[in-house]
Amino acid sequence: MAKPDTLTIEPSGPLPRPMFAPGRVMIYAVLILTSLYYLIPLYVMIITSVKDLDAIRYGNIFIPTANPTFAPWVKAWSEACTGLKCSGLAPGFYNSVSITVPSVIVSIAVASVSGYSLANWPFKFGEFFFTVLLVGSFVPYQVMLYPLVIITREMGIYSTLWAVVFVHTVFGLPILTLLFRNYFSSLPPELFKAARVDGAGYWRIFFQVMMPMSVPIFTVAVILQVTGIWNDFLFGVIYAGPTNYPMTVQLNNIVNSLQGVKEYNVDMAATILTGIVPLAIYFFSGKYFVRGIAAGAVKG
Amino acid sequence: MVFIVLFVFIGGTFWTVASSFTNIKTLPIFTPAEFYDAFVGMAQYQRLWRSSRWIISITNLGIYGSLYTIFAFVIGFWLAVLMDQKIRLEGVFRTIYLYPFALSFIVTGHVWAWIMNPAFGLEATVRGLGWETFSFDWLTNREMSIYAVVIAGLWQGTGLVMALMLAGLRGIDDEIWRAARIDGIPKWRTYIQIVLPMMRPVLVTTFVIVASGAVRVYDLVIGLTQGGPGLSSQVPTIYVYETMFVGALAQGTAASTIMLLATAVILIPWVVVEFGKKQQA
Amino acid sequence: MAMKSPSVSIRGLALSYGAVSVLQNLDLDIAQGEFIVLLGPSGCGKSTLLNCIAGLLEPSEGQVFINGKNVTWEEPKDRGIGMVFQSYALYPQMTVERNLSFGLRVSGLPKDEIEKRVKRAAEMLQLGELLHRKPTALSGGQRQRVAIGRALVRDVDVFLFDEPLSNLDAKLRAELRVEIKRLHQKLGNTMIYVTHDQIEALTLADRVAVMKSGVIQQLDDPHAIYNQPRNLYVASFIGSPTMNFIKGEIGGTVAAPSLALGKGDVALKSYASKKKLGVGQKVVFGARPEHLRLNAGNEAGLSDAFDAVVDLVEPMGSDSLVWLKLANQMLSARVESSQIYKPGEKIKVRFRVGLSSIFDAQSGERL
């Protein structure tokens, strides 16, 4: 045997490593420091929202108050002023709900069917159609703003909730259709062929074969749409009309309202309230959220 | 239904571009005859490029777009590489880096406006700690306000880049890593010379998403600085909005046509990659 | 001839992830220039063992020696090994020439030396015309040759192959198999080759290590692996179609043991057992399909004839596989394709007892 026996310590088993190798420590240090950059705004937002105005004026924004109060939250929800009216964020919340729910349903219904058609029922100009969709999902909204004003006005829905629903549906369709098309294309084509051989038609295949297999992608689409529509500001300003402003617009108006004393605690409470819905969705759907942006972004 | 949407997209884009060559102010026009009557050639574009406000906007977009894209890429890739080192609590870190992306730009804008508030925010805090001359007044400083937008934008957007890059890194065949270790190639060189080139499709897609997102930036500026102080953090989207709906419709469509062009330029590398893929297949 | 010092030695190697044990207390000595194949189904630990030798995985316990040097704690690049992967693992953005030379450049080898080695590898593997292409422009077989070339330029003593042919189609696989064997003859390096394909194992190897759940079941030359499987597992894993197994009890006397089968007995006198077969011992009698003779006369080495009925015939070109029913057991026999049998036909079967295997029914060990 050629075993060297002169060594004092014979290497055996795993290479011994110090508990805290400098490289590892560095990695964690950097990760934790960067985490602070991401977490501090949330932290500041929360502690500010439960301070009273004196604590803000004489305190430090990074130090929590000793006497937290929820008065700013109440005020932000139901009393804060946006210019003339002083009914807080609540109406905006209800508007956002009544915009988001129909927009999500309509856009996903249409996009899933068109994605399914594109993936499984090849037709003339399918490729061209696909390209236009791709490009369409990148067209800056500004290009479409005025044409959509004209269209909604012609439809008689301008300055109503339905105008915003319509616009969200239109802008959601390209990316959603792509999402669904890519997903349906990734399903084994044999499945689709087998269903056709069994005599199932267009709708039957969609509802009884494709839909049951597509729960994940529907989840992803719902998350994508709910957060996207809830967070929208521009379309709300332009198409909804003042009585229908969604929460984001209300928030902006509250914060920028010039009446009276600037109440930073109420502003921050309002900001949290506006962010709470998408944040909740994010925290509860972590895996799907990541998948959604990855699927929507890194296609094919 | 999708056909209608397509029609809306193509027709709408066409209308916007066409009307930018006219002098319409508040009332839209539709018939060729109307367009013929209102035709003024490049006049709107000449006016656009003479407008100091537009020049500020487009310069700011240049600054914001390039800094945002570069830093989002560098930080995002770097974070993704760190996350790729088989670390503990990866899920926790990823959740932290990505949560801002779930928020509205308006929310992001207001939070950072509060943190960067000179009277109460970071500046006041550091001065309170004894560094009396410390200055962090980007929000009220005309020279710096657009950089404040970059900071807030990066806070919201790097998590996305990190997640996309991490997905890209995880897509690399493990055997490539093994081969590189057998070859004795140091880790950092493997990342830069082997893995990064392999991620080209991911990089291009991410670039297109990030950069075209930068062109669209609007709510963030509205929430953070409202385009101010003065006009110092104006961006093209604000210019479009504030001309289109206040009696200079054609000015607005001309500005948005420029934005369309900018987006088209950004899309070129991606088209090249996609087209190249098809040719190979 | 004096025993050459081993090229690769493994001592007490074990690897476990938490409670899951992948390799267990494994010892293995591989001689200079030997071609060893690690064979087993997926999950048997063969690739894990290879990766431990390469230094890509850290063992939980034990040591690895290469050329007499304890390399357990060495980096892969310092172990004097080259490795070829299943997915080729070529660097896709680099030309073939860069792929071959990249590792050498990084290690700072002089330029002319790099050139010399790349040239030599290219010649040996007929890569000359491909040097300036990128991997995407190569066929699967060409890619694998480049991958072999990358191991070759490292000028090392030990080559490791991790299922290198699994991604290729059957025809190319056969071609490259020959090429690898030729390469081994030319270079005389030690080669350790992981596969789940027994044909590859039997054709290439000097010795085959059949593995199962992290343990080497048998380490022998291909002939012994095939003809004298050490236990039931090896016997059933090797050979296609698989060996016939007949359960039974040893009868007769200690001097003339036999196995009851149907109405008769198989005399086991011609079987060279390691230990004496005890009367009443429960055993499994194993005979490969080619060790069953149909309608043969009473020749030397054959057992008595048993009545059987043909169930199904599978012609396989050069020979045919005849499935037959004997005392409620399905057995397969390999016959020349010129012999025609029909389903339902009554035939006589004899066994070549001397070439068969007998295993203990409990331990599965060869007797």
mmCIF file of N, CA, C and O in Angstrom, chain B residues 78-128:
data_model
loop_
_atom_site.group_PDB
_atom_site.id
_atom_site.type_symbol
_atom_site.label_atom_id
_atom_site.label_comp_id
_atom_site.label_asym_id
_atom_site.label_seq_id
_atom_site.Cartn_x
_atom_site.Cartn_y
_atom_site.Cartn_z
ATOM 1 N N TRP B 78 -25.275 41.024 -8.372
ATOM 2 C CA TRP B 78 -24.414 40.786 -7.223
ATOM 3 C C TRP B 78 -25.197 40.093 -6.106
ATOM 4 O O TRP B 78 -24.746 39.116 -5.521
ATOM 5 N N LEU B 79 -26.377 40.605 -5.819
ATOM 6 C CA LEU B 79 -27.225 39.972 -4.798
ATOM 7 C C LEU B 79 -27.571 38.552 -5.206
ATOM 8 O O LEU B 79 -27.538 37.632 -4.389
ATOM 9 N N ALA B 80 -27.881 38.365 -6.480
ATOM 10 C CA ALA B 80 -28.244 37.026 -6.950
ATOM 11 C C ALA B 80 -27.072 36.074 -6.752
ATOM 12 O O ALA B 80 -27.254 34.931 -6.332
ATOM 13 N N VAL B 81 -25.859 36.536 -7.037
ATOM 14 C CA VAL B 81 -24.679 35.684 -6.852
ATOM 15 C C VAL B 81 -24.512 35.336 -5.377
ATOM 16 O O VAL B 81 -24.277 34.181 -5.019
ATOM 17 N N LEU B 82 -24.673 36.330 -4.501
ATOM 18 C CA LEU B 82 -24.568 36.048 -3.068
ATOM 19 C C LEU B 82 -25.638 35.049 -2.628
ATOM 20 O O LEU B 82 -25.370 34.136 -1.854
ATOM 21 N N MET B 83 -26.833 35.248 -3.152
ATOM 22 C CA MET B 83 -27.935 34.354 -2.792
ATOM 23 C C MET B 83 -27.687 32.938 -3.306
ATOM 24 O O MET B 83 -28.302 31.988 -2.843
ATOM 25 N N ASP B 84 -26.821 32.835 -4.308
ATOM 26 C CA ASP B 84 -26.563 31.546 -4.944
ATOM 27 C C ASP B 84 -25.509 30.742 -4.179
ATOM 28 O O ASP B 84 -25.160 29.643 -4.584
ATOM 29 N N GLN B 85 -24.981 31.279 -3.075
ATOM 30 C CA GLN B 85 -23.899 30.603 -2.356
ATOM 31 C C GLN B 85 -24.432 29.639 -1.302
ATOM 32 O O GLN B 85 -23.859 29.509 -0.231
ATOM 33 N N LYS B 86 -25.536 28.996 -1.575
ATOM 34 C CA LYS B 86 -26.114 28.022 -0.639
ATOM 35 C C LYS B 86 -26.223 28.605 0.758
ATOM 36 O O LYS B 86 -25.751 28.034 1.727
ATOM 37 N N ILE B 87 -26.841 29.768 0.861
ATOM 38 C CA ILE B 87 -26.926 30.416 2.156
ATOM 39 C C ILE B 87 -28.157 29.931 2.904
ATOM 40 O O ILE B 87 -29.105 29.443 2.310
ATOM 41 N N ARG B 88 -28.094 30.078 4.213
ATOM 42 C CA ARG B 88 -29.265 29.787 5.032
ATOM 43 C C ARG B 88 -30.270 30.915 4.867
ATOM 44 O O ARG B 88 -29.914 32.034 4.512
ATOM 45 N N LEU B 89 -31.509 30.645 5.182
ATOM 46 C CA LEU B 89 -32.555 31.679 5.197
ATOM 47 C C LEU B 89 -32.693 32.378 3.850
ATOM 48 O O LEU B 89 -33.028 33.546 3.786
ATOM 49 N N GLU B 90 -32.379 31.658 2.795
ATOM 50 C CA GLU B 90 -32.473 32.271 1.474
ATOM 51 C C GLU B 90 -33.862 32.843 1.242
ATOM 52 O O GLU B 90 -34.020 33.954 0.728
ATOM 53 N N GLY B 91 -34.876 32.089 1.638
ATOM 54 C CA GLY B 91 -36.252 32.537 1.433
ATOM 55 C C GLY B 91 -36.525 33.862 2.129
ATOM 56 O O GLY B 91 -37.178 34.743 1.581
ATOM 57 N N VAL B 92 -35.986 33.999 3.344
ATOM 58 C CA VAL B 92 -36.201 35.240 4.095
ATOM 59 C C VAL B 92 -35.568 36.420 3.357
ATOM 60 O O VAL B 92 -36.200 37.460 3.131
ATOM 61 N N PHE B 93 -34.307 36.241 2.945
ATOM 62 C CA PHE B 93 -33.634 37.337 2.245
ATOM 63 C C PHE B 93 -34.380 37.689 0.959
ATOM 64 O O PHE B 93 -34.571 38.855 0.639
ATOM 65 N N ARG B 94 -34.810 36.665 0.242
ATOM 66 C CA ARG B 94 -35.482 36.953 -1.019
ATOM 67 C C ARG B 94 -36.780 37.714 -0.762
ATOM 68 O O ARG B 94 -37.103 38.661 -1.478
ATOM 69 N N THR B 95 -37.500 37.316 0.260
ATOM 70 C CA THR B 95 -38.736 38.018 0.589
ATOM 71 C C THR B 95 -38.451 39.489 0.895
ATOM 72 O O THR B 95 -39.170 40.378 0.440
ATOM 73 N N ILE B 96 -37.370 39.712 1.631
ATOM 74 C CA ILE B 96 -37.037 41.095 1.992
ATOM 75 C C ILE B 96 -36.681 41.914 0.745
ATOM 76 O O ILE B 96 -37.133 43.045 0.576
ATOM 77 N N TYR B 97 -35.871 41.329 -0.132
ATOM 78 C CA TYR B 97 -35.424 42.104 -1.294
ATOM 79 C C TYR B 97 -36.559 42.369 -2.280
ATOM 80 O O TYR B 97 -36.506 43.294 -3.064
ATOM 81 N N LEU B 98 -37.550 41.523 -2.251
ATOM 82 C CA LEU B 98 -38.556 41.597 -3.304
ATOM 83 C C LEU B 98 -39.830 42.309 -2.870
ATOM 84 O O LEU B 98 -40.606 42.740 -3.717
ATOM 85 N N TYR B 99 -40.028 42.485 -1.544
ATOM 86 C CA TYR B 99 -41.338 43.008 -1.158
ATOM 87 C C TYR B 99 -41.632 44.404 -1.696
ATOM 88 O O TYR B 99 -42.769 44.698 -2.033
ATOM 89 N N PRO B 100 -40.595 45.294 -1.828
ATOM 90 C CA PRO B 100 -40.948 46.619 -2.354
ATOM 91 C C PRO B 100 -41.580 46.540 -3.734
ATOM 92 O O PRO B 100 -42.388 47.387 -4.105
ATOM 93 N N PHE B 101 -41.217 45.496 -4.464
ATOM 94 C CA PHE B 101 -41.744 45.386 -5.822
ATOM 95 C C PHE B 101 -43.256 45.186 -5.827
ATOM 96 O O PHE B 101 -43.919 45.475 -6.810
ATOM 97 N N ALA B 102 -43.793 44.706 -4.708
ATOM 98 C CA ALA B 102 -45.237 44.498 -4.638
ATOM 99 C C ALA B 102 -45.981 45.802 -4.362
ATOM 100 O O ALA B 102 -47.202 45.857 -4.494
ATOM 101 N N LEU B 103 -45.233 46.837 -3.990
ATOM 102 C CA LEU B 103 -45.889 48.089 -3.610
ATOM 103 C C LEU B 103 -46.131 48.989 -4.817
ATOM 104 O O LEU B 103 -45.477 48.877 -5.842
ATOM 105 N N SER B 104 -47.067 49.896 -4.619
ATOM 106 C CA SER B 104 -47.310 50.901 -5.649
ATOM 107 C C SER B 104 -46.174 51.922 -5.649
ATOM 108 O O SER B 104 -45.603 52.242 -4.608
ATOM 109 N N PHE B 105 -45.836 52.429 -6.823
ATOM 110 C CA PHE B 105 -44.820 53.481 -6.925
ATOM 111 C C PHE B 105 -45.213 54.691 -6.075
ATOM 112 O O PHE B 105 -44.355 55.385 -5.538
ATOM 113 N N ILE B 106 -46.507 54.937 -5.977
ATOM 114 C CA ILE B 106 -46.976 56.065 -5.179
ATOM 115 C C ILE B 106 -46.592 55.858 -3.715
ATOM 116 O O ILE B 106 -46.079 56.758 -3.053
ATOM 117 N N VAL B 107 -46.790 54.628 -3.251
ATOM 118 C CA VAL B 107 -46.415 54.308 -1.875
ATOM 119 C C VAL B 107 -44.907 54.485 -1.694
ATOM 120 O O VAL B 107 -44.446 55.149 -0.768
ATOM 121 N N THR B 108 -44.139 53.886 -2.609
ATOM 122 C CA THR B 108 -42.691 54.027 -2.549
ATOM 123 C C THR B 108 -42.286 55.493 -2.508
ATOM 124 O O THR B 108 -41.452 55.910 -1.704
ATOM 125 N N GLY B 109 -42.900 56.274 -3.394
ATOM 126 C CA GLY B 109 -42.573 57.697 -3.476
ATOM 127 C C GLY B 109 -42.801 58.385 -2.147
ATOM 128 O O GLY B 109 -41.925 59.114 -1.653
ATOM 129 N N HIS B 110 -43.930 58.139 -1.532
ATOM 130 C CA HIS B 110 -44.245 58.854 -0.290
ATOM 131 C C HIS B 110 -43.351 58.407 0.856
ATOM 132 O O HIS B 110 -42.940 59.218 1.677
ATOM 133 N N VAL B 111 -43.040 57.116 0.920
ATOM 134 C CA VAL B 111 -42.163 56.647 1.992
ATOM 135 C C VAL B 111 -40.799 57.317 1.897
ATOM 136 O O VAL B 111 -40.267 57.845 2.875
ATOM 137 N N TRP B 112 -40.263 57.313 0.691
ATOM 138 C CA TRP B 112 -38.922 57.893 0.546
ATOM 139 C C TRP B 112 -38.952 59.402 0.700
ATOM 140 O O TRP B 112 -37.988 60.002 1.169
ATOM 141 N N ALA B 113 -40.053 59.999 0.324
ATOM 142 C CA ALA B 113 -40.180 61.448 0.533
ATOM 143 C C ALA B 113 -40.082 61.743 2.030
ATOM 144 O O ALA B 113 -39.484 62.729 2.447
ATOM 145 N N TRP B 114 -40.660 60.881 2.815
ATOM 146 C CA TRP B 114 -40.620 61.063 4.265
ATOM 147 C C TRP B 114 -39.212 60.817 4.804
ATOM 148 O O TRP B 114 -38.680 61.595 5.599
ATOM 149 N N ILE B 115 -38.567 59.754 4.347
ATOM 150 C CA ILE B 115 -37.218 59.467 4.844
ATOM 151 C C ILE B 115 -36.236 60.559 4.435
ATOM 152 O O ILE B 115 -35.361 60.954 5.202
ATOM 153 N N MET B 116 -36.408 61.070 3.220
ATOM 154 C CA MET B 116 -35.462 62.081 2.736
ATOM 155 C C MET B 116 -35.925 63.492 3.079
ATOM 156 O O MET B 116 -35.303 64.457 2.651
ATOM 157 N N ASN B 117 -36.993 63.597 3.850
ATOM 158 C CA ASN B 117 -37.471 64.907 4.274
ATOM 159 C C ASN B 117 -36.370 65.615 5.065
ATOM 160 O O ASN B 117 -35.923 65.114 6.090
ATOM 161 N N PRO B 118 -35.894 66.770 4.598
ATOM 162 C CA PRO B 118 -34.746 67.392 5.252
ATOM 163 C C PRO B 118 -35.040 67.813 6.686
ATOM 164 O O PRO B 118 -34.153 67.799 7.539
ATOM 165 N N ALA B 119 -36.278 68.180 6.969
ATOM 166 C CA ALA B 119 -36.582 68.686 8.300
ATOM 167 C C ALA B 119 -36.641 67.574 9.342
ATOM 168 O O ALA B 119 -36.257 67.766 10.486
ATOM 169 N N PHE B 120 -37.115 66.385 8.945
ATOM 170 C CA PHE B 120 -37.321 65.326 9.937
ATOM 171 C C PHE B 120 -36.560 64.037 9.629
ATOM 172 O O PHE B 120 -36.398 63.199 10.489
ATOM 173 N N GLY B 121 -36.129 63.885 8.393
ATOM 174 C CA GLY B 121 -35.631 62.587 7.946
ATOM 175 C C GLY B 121 -34.175 62.336 8.262
ATOM 176 O O GLY B 121 -33.663 62.727 9.320
ATOM 177 N N LEU B 122 -33.510 61.717 7.316
ATOM 178 C CA LEU B 122 -32.129 61.287 7.492
ATOM 179 C C LEU B 122 -31.210 62.454 7.856
ATOM 180 O O LEU B 122 -30.386 62.356 8.767
ATOM 181 N N GLU B 123 -31.381 63.570 7.155
ATOM 182 C CA GLU B 123 -30.497 64.714 7.405
ATOM 183 C C GLU B 123 -30.607 65.156 8.857
ATOM 184 O O GLU B 123 -29.608 65.331 9.561
ATOM 185 N N ALA B 124 -31.858 65.324 9.313
ATOM 186 C CA ALA B 124 -32.067 65.765 10.690
ATOM 187 C C ALA B 124 -31.494 64.757 11.671
ATOM 188 O O ALA B 124 -30.873 65.131 12.676
ATOM 189 N N THR B 125 -31.659 63.479 11.375
ATOM 190 C CA THR B 125 -31.172 62.439 12.285
ATOM 191 C C THR B 125 -29.657 62.508 12.426
ATOM 192 O O THR B 125 -29.119 62.506 13.529
ATOM 193 N N VAL B 126 -28.976 62.548 11.263
ATOM 194 C CA VAL B 126 -27.511 62.554 11.321
ATOM 195 C C VAL B 126 -27.019 63.823 12.007
ATOM 196 O O VAL B 126 -26.079 63.798 12.807
ATOM 197 N N ARG B 127 -27.664 64.963 11.717
ATOM 198 C CA ARG B 127 -27.269 66.197 12.403
ATOM 199 C C ARG B 127 -27.503 66.070 13.899
ATOM 200 O O ARG B 127 -26.707 66.532 14.703
ATOM 201 N N GLY B 128 -28.600 65.419 14.233
ATOM 202 C CA GLY B 128 -28.916 65.216 15.640
ATOM 203 C C GLY B 128 -27.851 64.391 16.342
ATOM 204 O O GLY B 128 -27.615 64.525 17.532
#
